[in-house]
Every structure is written in C-alpha cells, then in structure tokens.
Short mmCIF file of C-alpha atoms in Angstrom, two decimals:
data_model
loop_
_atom_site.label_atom_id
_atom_site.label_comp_id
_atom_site.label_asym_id
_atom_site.label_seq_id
_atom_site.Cartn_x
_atom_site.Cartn_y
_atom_site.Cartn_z
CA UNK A 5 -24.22 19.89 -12.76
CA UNK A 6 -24.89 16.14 -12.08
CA UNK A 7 -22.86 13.99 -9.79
CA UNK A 8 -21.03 11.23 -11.84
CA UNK A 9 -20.67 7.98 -10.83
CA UNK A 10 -18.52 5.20 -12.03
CA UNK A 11 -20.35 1.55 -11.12
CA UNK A 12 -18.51 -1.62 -10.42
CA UNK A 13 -20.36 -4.11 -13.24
CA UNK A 14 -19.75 -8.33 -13.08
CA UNK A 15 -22.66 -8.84 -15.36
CA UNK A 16 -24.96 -10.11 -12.24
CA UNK A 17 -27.88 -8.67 -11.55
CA UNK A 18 -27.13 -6.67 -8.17
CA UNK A 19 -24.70 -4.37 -10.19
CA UNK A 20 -26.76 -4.00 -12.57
CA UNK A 21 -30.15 -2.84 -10.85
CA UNK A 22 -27.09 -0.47 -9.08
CA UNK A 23 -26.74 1.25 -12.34
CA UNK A 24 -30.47 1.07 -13.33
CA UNK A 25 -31.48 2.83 -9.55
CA UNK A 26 -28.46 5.59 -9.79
CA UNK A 27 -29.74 6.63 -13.04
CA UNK A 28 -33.31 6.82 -11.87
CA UNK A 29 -31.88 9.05 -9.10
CA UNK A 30 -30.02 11.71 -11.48
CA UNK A 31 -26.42 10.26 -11.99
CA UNK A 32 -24.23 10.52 -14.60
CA UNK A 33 -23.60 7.16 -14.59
CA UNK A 34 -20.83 4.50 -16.61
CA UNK A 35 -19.80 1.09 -16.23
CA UNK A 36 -16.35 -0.54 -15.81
CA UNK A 37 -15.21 -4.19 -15.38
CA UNK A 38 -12.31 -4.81 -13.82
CA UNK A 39 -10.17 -7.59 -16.07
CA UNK A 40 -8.82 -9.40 -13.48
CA UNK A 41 -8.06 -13.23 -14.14
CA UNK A 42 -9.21 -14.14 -18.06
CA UNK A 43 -12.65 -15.45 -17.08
CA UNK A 44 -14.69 -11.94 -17.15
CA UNK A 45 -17.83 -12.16 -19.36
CA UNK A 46 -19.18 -9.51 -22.03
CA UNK A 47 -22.50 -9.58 -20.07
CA UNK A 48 -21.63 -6.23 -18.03
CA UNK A 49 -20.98 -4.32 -21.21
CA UNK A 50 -24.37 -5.35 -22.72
CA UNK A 51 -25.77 -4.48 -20.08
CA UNK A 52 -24.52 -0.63 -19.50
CA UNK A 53 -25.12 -0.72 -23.48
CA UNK A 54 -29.19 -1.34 -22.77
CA UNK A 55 -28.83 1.39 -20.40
CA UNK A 56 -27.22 3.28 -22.52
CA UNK A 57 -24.17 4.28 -20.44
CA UNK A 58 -20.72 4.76 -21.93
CA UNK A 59 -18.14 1.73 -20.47
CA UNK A 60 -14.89 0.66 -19.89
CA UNK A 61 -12.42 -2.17 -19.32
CA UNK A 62 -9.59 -1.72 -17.31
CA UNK A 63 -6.78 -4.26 -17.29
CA UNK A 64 -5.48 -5.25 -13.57
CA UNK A 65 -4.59 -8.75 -14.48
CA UNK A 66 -0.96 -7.90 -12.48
CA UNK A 67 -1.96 -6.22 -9.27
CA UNK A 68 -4.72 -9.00 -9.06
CA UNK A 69 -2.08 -11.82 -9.41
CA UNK A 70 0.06 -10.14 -6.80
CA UNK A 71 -2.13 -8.63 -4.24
CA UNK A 72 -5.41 -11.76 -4.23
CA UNK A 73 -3.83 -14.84 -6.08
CA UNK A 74 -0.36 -14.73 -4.48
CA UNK A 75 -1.60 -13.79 -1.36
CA UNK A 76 -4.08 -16.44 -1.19
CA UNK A 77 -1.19 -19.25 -1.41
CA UNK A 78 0.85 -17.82 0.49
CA UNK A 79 -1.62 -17.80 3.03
CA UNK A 80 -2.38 -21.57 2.57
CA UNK A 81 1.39 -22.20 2.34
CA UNK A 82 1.48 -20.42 6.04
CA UNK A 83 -1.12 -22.58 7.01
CA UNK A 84 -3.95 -19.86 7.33
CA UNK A 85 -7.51 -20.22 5.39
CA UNK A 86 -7.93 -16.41 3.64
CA UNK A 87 -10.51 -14.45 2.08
CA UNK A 88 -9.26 -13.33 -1.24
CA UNK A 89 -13.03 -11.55 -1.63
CA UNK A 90 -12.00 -9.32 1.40
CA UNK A 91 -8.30 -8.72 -0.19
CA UNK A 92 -9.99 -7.81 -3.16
CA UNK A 93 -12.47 -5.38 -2.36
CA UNK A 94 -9.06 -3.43 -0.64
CA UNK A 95 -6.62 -3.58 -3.50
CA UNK A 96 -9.04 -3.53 -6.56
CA UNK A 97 -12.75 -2.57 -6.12
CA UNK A 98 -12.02 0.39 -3.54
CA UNK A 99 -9.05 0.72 -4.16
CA UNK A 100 -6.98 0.53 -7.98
CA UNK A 101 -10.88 1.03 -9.52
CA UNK A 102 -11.42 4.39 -7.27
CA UNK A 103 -7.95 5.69 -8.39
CA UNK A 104 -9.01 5.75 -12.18
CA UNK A 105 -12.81 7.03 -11.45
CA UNK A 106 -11.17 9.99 -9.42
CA UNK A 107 -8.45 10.30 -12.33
CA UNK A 108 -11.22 10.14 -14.84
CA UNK A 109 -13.19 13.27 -13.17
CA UNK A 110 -15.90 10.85 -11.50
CA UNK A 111 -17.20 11.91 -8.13
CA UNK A 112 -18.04 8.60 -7.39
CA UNK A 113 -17.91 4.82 -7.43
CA UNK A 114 -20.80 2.27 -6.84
CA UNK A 115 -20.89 -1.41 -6.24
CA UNK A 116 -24.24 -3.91 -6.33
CA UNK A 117 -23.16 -4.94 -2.48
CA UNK A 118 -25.52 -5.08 0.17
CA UNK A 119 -24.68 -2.60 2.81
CA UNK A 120 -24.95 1.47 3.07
CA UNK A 121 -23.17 4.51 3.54
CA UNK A 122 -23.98 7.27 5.62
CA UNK A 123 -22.96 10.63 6.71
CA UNK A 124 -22.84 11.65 10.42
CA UNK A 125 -23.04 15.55 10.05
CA UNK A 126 -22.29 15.86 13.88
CA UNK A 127 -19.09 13.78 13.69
CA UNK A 128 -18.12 14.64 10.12
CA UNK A 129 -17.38 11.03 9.44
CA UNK A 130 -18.78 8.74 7.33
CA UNK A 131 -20.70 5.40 8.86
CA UNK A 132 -20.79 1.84 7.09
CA UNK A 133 -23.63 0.05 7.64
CA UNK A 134 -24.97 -3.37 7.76
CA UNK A 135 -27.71 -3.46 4.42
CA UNK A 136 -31.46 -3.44 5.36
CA UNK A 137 -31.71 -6.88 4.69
CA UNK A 138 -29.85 -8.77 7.21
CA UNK A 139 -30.05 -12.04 5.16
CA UNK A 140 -28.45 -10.28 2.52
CA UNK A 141 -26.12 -8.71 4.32
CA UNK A 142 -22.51 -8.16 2.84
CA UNK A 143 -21.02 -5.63 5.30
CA UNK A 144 -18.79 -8.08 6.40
CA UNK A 145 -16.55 -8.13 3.79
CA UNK A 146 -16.42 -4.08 3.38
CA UNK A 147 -15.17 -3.87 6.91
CA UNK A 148 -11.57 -2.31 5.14
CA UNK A 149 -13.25 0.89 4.15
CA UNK A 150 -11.56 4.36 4.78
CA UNK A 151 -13.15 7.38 5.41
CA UNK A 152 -11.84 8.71 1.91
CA UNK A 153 -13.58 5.60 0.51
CA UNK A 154 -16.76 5.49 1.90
CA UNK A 155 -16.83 9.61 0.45
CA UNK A 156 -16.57 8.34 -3.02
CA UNK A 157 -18.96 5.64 -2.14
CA UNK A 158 -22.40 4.92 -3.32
CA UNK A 159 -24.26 1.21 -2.28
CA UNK A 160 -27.94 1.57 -3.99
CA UNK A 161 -28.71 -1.72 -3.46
CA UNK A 162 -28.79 -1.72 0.54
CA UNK A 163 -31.58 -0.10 0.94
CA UNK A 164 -33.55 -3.19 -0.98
CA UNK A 165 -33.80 -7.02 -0.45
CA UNK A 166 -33.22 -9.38 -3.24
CA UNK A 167 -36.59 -10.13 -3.98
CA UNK A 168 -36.94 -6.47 -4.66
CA UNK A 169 -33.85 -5.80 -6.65
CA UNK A 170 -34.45 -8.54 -9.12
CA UNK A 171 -38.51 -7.17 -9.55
CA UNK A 172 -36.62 -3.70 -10.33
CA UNK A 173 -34.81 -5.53 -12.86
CA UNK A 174 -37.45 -7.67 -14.52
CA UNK A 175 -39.51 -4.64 -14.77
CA UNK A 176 -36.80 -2.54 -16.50
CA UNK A 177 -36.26 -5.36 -18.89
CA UNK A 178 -32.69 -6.90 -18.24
CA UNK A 179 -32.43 -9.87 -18.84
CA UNK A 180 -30.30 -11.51 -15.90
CA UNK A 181 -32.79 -10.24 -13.35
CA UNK A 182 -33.39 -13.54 -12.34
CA UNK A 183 -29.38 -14.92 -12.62
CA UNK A 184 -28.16 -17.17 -9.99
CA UNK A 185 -25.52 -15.81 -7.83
CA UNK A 186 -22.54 -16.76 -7.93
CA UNK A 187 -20.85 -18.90 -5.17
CA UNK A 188 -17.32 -19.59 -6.56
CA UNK A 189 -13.71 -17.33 -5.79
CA UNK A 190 -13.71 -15.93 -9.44
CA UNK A 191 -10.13 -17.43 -10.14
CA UNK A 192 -10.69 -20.98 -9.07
CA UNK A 193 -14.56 -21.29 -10.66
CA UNK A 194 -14.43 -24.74 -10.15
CA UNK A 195 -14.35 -24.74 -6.60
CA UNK A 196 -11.39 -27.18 -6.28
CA UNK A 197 -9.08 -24.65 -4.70
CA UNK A 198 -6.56 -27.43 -3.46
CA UNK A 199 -5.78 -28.02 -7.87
CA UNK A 200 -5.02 -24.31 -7.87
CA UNK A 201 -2.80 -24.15 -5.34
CA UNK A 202 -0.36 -26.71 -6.63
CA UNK A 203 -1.02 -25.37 -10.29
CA UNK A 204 0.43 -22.37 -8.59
CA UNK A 205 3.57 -24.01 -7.30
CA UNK A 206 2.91 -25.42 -3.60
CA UNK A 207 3.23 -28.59 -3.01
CA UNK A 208 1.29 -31.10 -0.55
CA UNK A 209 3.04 -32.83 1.95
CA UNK A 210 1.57 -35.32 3.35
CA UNK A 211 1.80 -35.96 7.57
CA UNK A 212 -0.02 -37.40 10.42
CA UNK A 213 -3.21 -37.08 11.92
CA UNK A 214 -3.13 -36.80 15.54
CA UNK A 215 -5.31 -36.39 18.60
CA UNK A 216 -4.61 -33.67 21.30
CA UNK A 217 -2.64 -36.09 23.40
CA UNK A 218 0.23 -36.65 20.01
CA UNK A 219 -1.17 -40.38 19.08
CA UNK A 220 -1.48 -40.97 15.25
CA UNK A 221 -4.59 -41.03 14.29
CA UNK A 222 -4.03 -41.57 10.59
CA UNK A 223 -2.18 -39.73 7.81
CA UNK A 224 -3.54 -36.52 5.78
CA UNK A 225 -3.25 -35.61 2.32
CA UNK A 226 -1.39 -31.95 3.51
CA UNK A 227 -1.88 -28.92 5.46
CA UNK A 228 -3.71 -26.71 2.75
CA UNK A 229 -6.57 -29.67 2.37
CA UNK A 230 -8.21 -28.81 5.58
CA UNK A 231 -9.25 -26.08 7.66
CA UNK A 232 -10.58 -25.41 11.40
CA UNK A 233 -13.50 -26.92 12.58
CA UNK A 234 -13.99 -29.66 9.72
CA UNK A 235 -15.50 -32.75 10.37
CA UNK A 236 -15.68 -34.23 6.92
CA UNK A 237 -13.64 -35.52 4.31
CA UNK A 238 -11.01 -36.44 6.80
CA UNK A 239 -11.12 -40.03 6.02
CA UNK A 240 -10.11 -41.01 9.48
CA UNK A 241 -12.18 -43.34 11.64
CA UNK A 242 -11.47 -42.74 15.68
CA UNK A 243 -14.77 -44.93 16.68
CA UNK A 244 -16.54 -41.18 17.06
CA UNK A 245 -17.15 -38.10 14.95
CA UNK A 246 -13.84 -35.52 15.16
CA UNK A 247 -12.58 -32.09 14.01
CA UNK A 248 -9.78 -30.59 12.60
CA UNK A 249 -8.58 -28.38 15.98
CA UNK A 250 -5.11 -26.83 14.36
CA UNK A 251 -2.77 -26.87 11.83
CA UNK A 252 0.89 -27.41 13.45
CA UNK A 253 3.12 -26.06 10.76
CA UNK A 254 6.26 -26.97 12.43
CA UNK A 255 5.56 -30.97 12.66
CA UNK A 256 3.58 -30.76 9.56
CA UNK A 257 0.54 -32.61 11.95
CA UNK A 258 -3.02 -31.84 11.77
CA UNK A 259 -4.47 -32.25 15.23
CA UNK A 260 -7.79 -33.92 15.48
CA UNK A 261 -10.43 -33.42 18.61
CA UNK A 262 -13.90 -33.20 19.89
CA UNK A 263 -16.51 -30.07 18.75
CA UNK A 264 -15.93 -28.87 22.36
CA UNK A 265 -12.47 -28.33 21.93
CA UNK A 266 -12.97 -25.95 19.15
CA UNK A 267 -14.28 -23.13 21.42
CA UNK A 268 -12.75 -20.53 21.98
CA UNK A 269 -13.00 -17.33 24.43
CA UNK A 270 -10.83 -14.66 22.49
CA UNK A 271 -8.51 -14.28 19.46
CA UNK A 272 -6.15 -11.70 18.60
CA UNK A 273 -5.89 -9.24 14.74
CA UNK A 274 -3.20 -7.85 13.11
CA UNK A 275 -3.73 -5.60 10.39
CA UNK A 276 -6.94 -3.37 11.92
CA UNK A 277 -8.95 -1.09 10.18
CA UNK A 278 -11.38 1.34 12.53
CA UNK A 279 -13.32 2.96 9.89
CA UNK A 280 -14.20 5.86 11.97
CA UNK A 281 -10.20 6.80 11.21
CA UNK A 282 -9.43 6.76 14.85
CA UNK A 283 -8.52 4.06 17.20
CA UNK A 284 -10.63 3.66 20.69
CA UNK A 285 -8.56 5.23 23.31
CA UNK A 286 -10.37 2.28 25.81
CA UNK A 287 -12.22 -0.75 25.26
CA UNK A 288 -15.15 -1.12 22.79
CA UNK A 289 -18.36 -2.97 24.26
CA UNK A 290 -19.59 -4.16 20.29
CA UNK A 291 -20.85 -7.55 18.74
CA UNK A 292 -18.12 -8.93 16.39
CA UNK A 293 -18.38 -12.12 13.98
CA UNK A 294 -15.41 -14.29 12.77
CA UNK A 295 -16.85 -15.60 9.44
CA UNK A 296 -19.04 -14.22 6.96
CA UNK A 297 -22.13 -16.65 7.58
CA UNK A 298 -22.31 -15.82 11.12
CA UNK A 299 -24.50 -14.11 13.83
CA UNK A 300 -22.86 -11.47 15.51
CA UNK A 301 -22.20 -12.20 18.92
CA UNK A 302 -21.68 -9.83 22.26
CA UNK A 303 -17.55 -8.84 23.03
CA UNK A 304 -15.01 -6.61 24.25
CA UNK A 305 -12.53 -4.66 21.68
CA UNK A 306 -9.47 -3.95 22.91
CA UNK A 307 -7.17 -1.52 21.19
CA UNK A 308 -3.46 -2.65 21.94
CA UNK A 309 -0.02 -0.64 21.67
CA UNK A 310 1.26 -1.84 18.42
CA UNK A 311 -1.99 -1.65 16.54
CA UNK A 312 -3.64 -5.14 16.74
CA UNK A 313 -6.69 -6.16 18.33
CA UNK A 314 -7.66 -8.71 21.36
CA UNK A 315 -11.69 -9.35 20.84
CA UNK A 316 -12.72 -11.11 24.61
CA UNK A 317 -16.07 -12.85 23.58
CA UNK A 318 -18.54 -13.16 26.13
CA UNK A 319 -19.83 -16.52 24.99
CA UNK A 320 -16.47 -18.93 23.73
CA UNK A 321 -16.79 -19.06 19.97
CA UNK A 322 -16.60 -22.16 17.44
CA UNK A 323 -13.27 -22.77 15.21
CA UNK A 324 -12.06 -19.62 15.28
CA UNK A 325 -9.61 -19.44 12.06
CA UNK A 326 -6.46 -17.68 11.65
CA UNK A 327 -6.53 -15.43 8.02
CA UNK A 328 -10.26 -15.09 7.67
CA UNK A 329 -11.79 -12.00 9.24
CA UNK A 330 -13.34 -10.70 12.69
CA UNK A 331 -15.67 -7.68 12.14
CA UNK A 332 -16.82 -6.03 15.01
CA UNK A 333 -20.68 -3.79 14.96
CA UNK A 334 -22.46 -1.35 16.96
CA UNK A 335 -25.81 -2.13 15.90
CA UNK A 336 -26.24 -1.74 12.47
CA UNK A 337 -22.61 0.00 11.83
CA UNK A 338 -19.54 -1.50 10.77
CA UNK A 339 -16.75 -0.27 13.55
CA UNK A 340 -13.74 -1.77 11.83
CA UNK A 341 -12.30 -5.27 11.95
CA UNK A 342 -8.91 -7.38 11.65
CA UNK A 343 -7.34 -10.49 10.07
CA UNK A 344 -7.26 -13.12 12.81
CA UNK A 345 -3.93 -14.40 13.72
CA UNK A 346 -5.16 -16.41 16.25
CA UNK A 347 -7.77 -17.72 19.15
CA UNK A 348 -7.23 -17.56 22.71
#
C-alpha cells in the first residue's frame, strides 16, 4: 500500500515542486492550506488541481491569532524583536496541520522548506539537517522539531537548489515556477509592522535617546520602532554614526552607542528544544547562529538546571537580540536551539 502524504501548499513554487517530486516518488499525495489570517490565495488549490490531487482548507484563523499574532505584540510590548515564522512552524505547520493529517489516516506531512530529514538506524532517532544548498538554507527556523515530528516528516526540496526546483517546475508545466518569493510576515504584507502593532492595541510612547553614559541624545518615536544593532532611521545626529545597544523598558530609554559595543561573548535561552529528545548531560562543542541570515560561528552549549541554555561564543558576536532565535549545529545537523533572553 502507498505511503500518504499530506503537503503544506502557499501557492509558491517550493511547495509546489514538493508535491510534484513526492508524487514522482510513489506518494499518495493531497494538498492543504492552512487559512490563517484572510490573505491566503486560491493559487495552492489550482495547483494540487493540475496535479490532480484531492485538497483541503482548514480554518485556524483562532489558534493563529493567539499563538503568532498575539504573541508577536506581546513580544514587542516586552520590548523583544520575535520571529512569528519560527512560532508558526511550532503551533501550525508541525504542529495543528500534523494533528489533522494523522487524524485523517495520512502517514505523513511535507513542506517546500529547505532542509532534510534523516534516520540514524544506530541511534533510533531522527536527524534534522541543514538543506544541500547552504544559500538556501532554512534549517534555522525548523530548529523546534520533535522526534515525533520529524517521523511524520518529509522535506523533498532539500535535496535541490533553487535553480533546480524551479527547472522541475517549468518542465512539469506550473505556472509559478518562476514566482518571486516572498519576503513579507504573511499578516503584516506591507511590511510596516509598527501600523500593525498599534492597529492591534499597543501604543507608542515616546522617550529619550541616550548614550551609555545617561546623556540625552534626542527623543524616539517608542520602544517597538527599533531593534538591536540599528544604525538607521534613528534620526539622531551625535557628530558620528551610532547604534541602537538596548531597549531599557523600565525608563522607557533607548540607549545609543558605538558598533563595538554591540559585541557580545555569550547570551542565555529559555524555552530549549534538543531535537535529539535528550538534553547533553555536559557541554556541547557546536557552531550556533543568532539570526537567520547568519554564518554559524564556533561555541560552547551549556545545558543548565532549570532547562535554559548559556551559548559561550568563542569569537564575541554582533547585536545579539532578545526573542529571535539561537540555533546551535554539528555540521550539517540541527542540535536544537532556544529563544534568546539575553547577551552576556
């Protein structure tokens, strides 16, 4: 009996050459969409219907609101800069999405990401790894994975850069093979995040700029406008080019510095996930990243007592940022990774 496979379809072309390789490898393959925020296309559903693979819609418009859009203000509102991509890959892609292909009788899900699964027979785990394309690599944001996930997990596009993936596509005929990708957080398409976030009810308070010694610098339009390690769009003039350094939540003051001062030597996580479903019982010698865009540098994991994580860099690191992500690799796999909460 074939395998069946449920695939994760936006209407871009990486999900779809996902559906058009699984069926070329045997699958009993459908589409879903997930409807999450009002602003989903039909373009997925046309294109399962050329493939001629039955689809469905399923309505999370509630658990997205809760779990990505209220937790992305509330993150502003606490001062932090999240990644509501990461949030959502937990709550909705691999996680409300898997619960109806596993209630539905499908063996498996699949997503267009960039990245690959594999099974360590010796172990009996399963490994996430980086996609064979490093320029195209989306591991990063799949760090959350659980063993029970990556089980019901299928990434077809990994193996395959883009260039390839979009000459699979143009030679089976669909017709968004060569579609843009998009850049945008799906609920705030614009890009103007700041307009969101008071649509949604927080409200800017203005304060002062200062340097590290307390002097006023200027005044800033609020706390959620800016994040670490910006040097434009301040519209402050010091006599020399400066960064945002922190956020100080309690005097409602953003502090302003040199690039040096942005480095930092370690950070500490809160709310780890070691995909291997066990936690090191001594430090991990690995190569972690804090944001998506980066190059993986050399560091020291170390488990602590109530769960978090303290990554010692060997190299300081530049603007370090609580709420976005620190993944931490062993080569090509993905050993887990935390929110940051903050550098050292």
């Amino acid at each position: 009996m074939r395998k069946k496979v449920l695939i994760a379809m936006s209407g871009g072309v990486d999900s779809s050459a996902a559906a058009l390789l699984l069926q070329k490898q045997g699958y009993e393959c459908a589409g879903a969409t997930l409807s999450l925020c009002g602003n989903e296309t039909d373009g997925a559903k046309r294109i399962a219907d050329g493939l001629g693979m039955p689809f469905y819609i399923f309505d999370e418009h509630e658990l997205f609101a809760r779990e990505v859009m209220d937790h992305f203000v509330s993150e502003y509102r606490a001062g932090r800069t999240p990644n509501p991509c990461i949030d959502c890959n937990r709550e909705l892609k691999f996680g409300a999405l898997l619960d109806r292909a596993l209630t539905l009788g499908y063996d498996y899900i699949a997503t267009g990401h960039y990245a690959r699964v594999a099974y360590d027979a010796e172990s009996g785990r399963y490994r996430l790894l980086r996609g064979a394309e490093r320029r195209k690599d989306q591991s990063y944001v799949l760090y959350q994975l659980t063993q029970h996930q990556l089980a019901h997990l299928l990434l077809p596009v990994g193996d395959y850069d883009k260039p390839a993936i979009r000459d699979k596509a143009r030679e089976a005929g669909l017709d968004n093979a060569d579609k843009g990708d998009s850049q945008d957080i799906c609920f705030v398409p614009d890009g103007d995040y700041v307009t969101f976030l008071q649509r949604q009810g927080l409200t800017l308070t203005p304060g002062d700029f200062v340097d590290e010694a307390g002097r006023v610098l200027g005044r800033h339009r609020g706390l959620p406008c800016y994040t670490i390690g910006q040097g434009k769009g301040l519209g402050v003039a010091v006599g020399r080019h400066v960064y945002v350094l922190e956020k100080d939540q309690v005097h409602n003051a953003i502090v302003l510095g040199d690039d040096s001062a942005l480095y930092a030597s370690s950070l500490l996580a809160s709310h780890v996930n070691w995909i291997s479903g066990q936690i090191p019982a001594a430090p991990v010698r690995c190569a972690a990243k804090t944001r998506y865009s980066q190059v993986e540098t050399p560091c020291t994991a170390y488990p602590l007592p109530d769960g978090g994580l303290r990554v010692v860099f060997d190299q300081p690191q530049r603007a370090i940022t609580a709420g976005q992500a620190v993944v931490l690799y062993d080569g090509d796999e993905v050993l887990g990774g935390g929110t940051i909460e903050k550098s050292e």
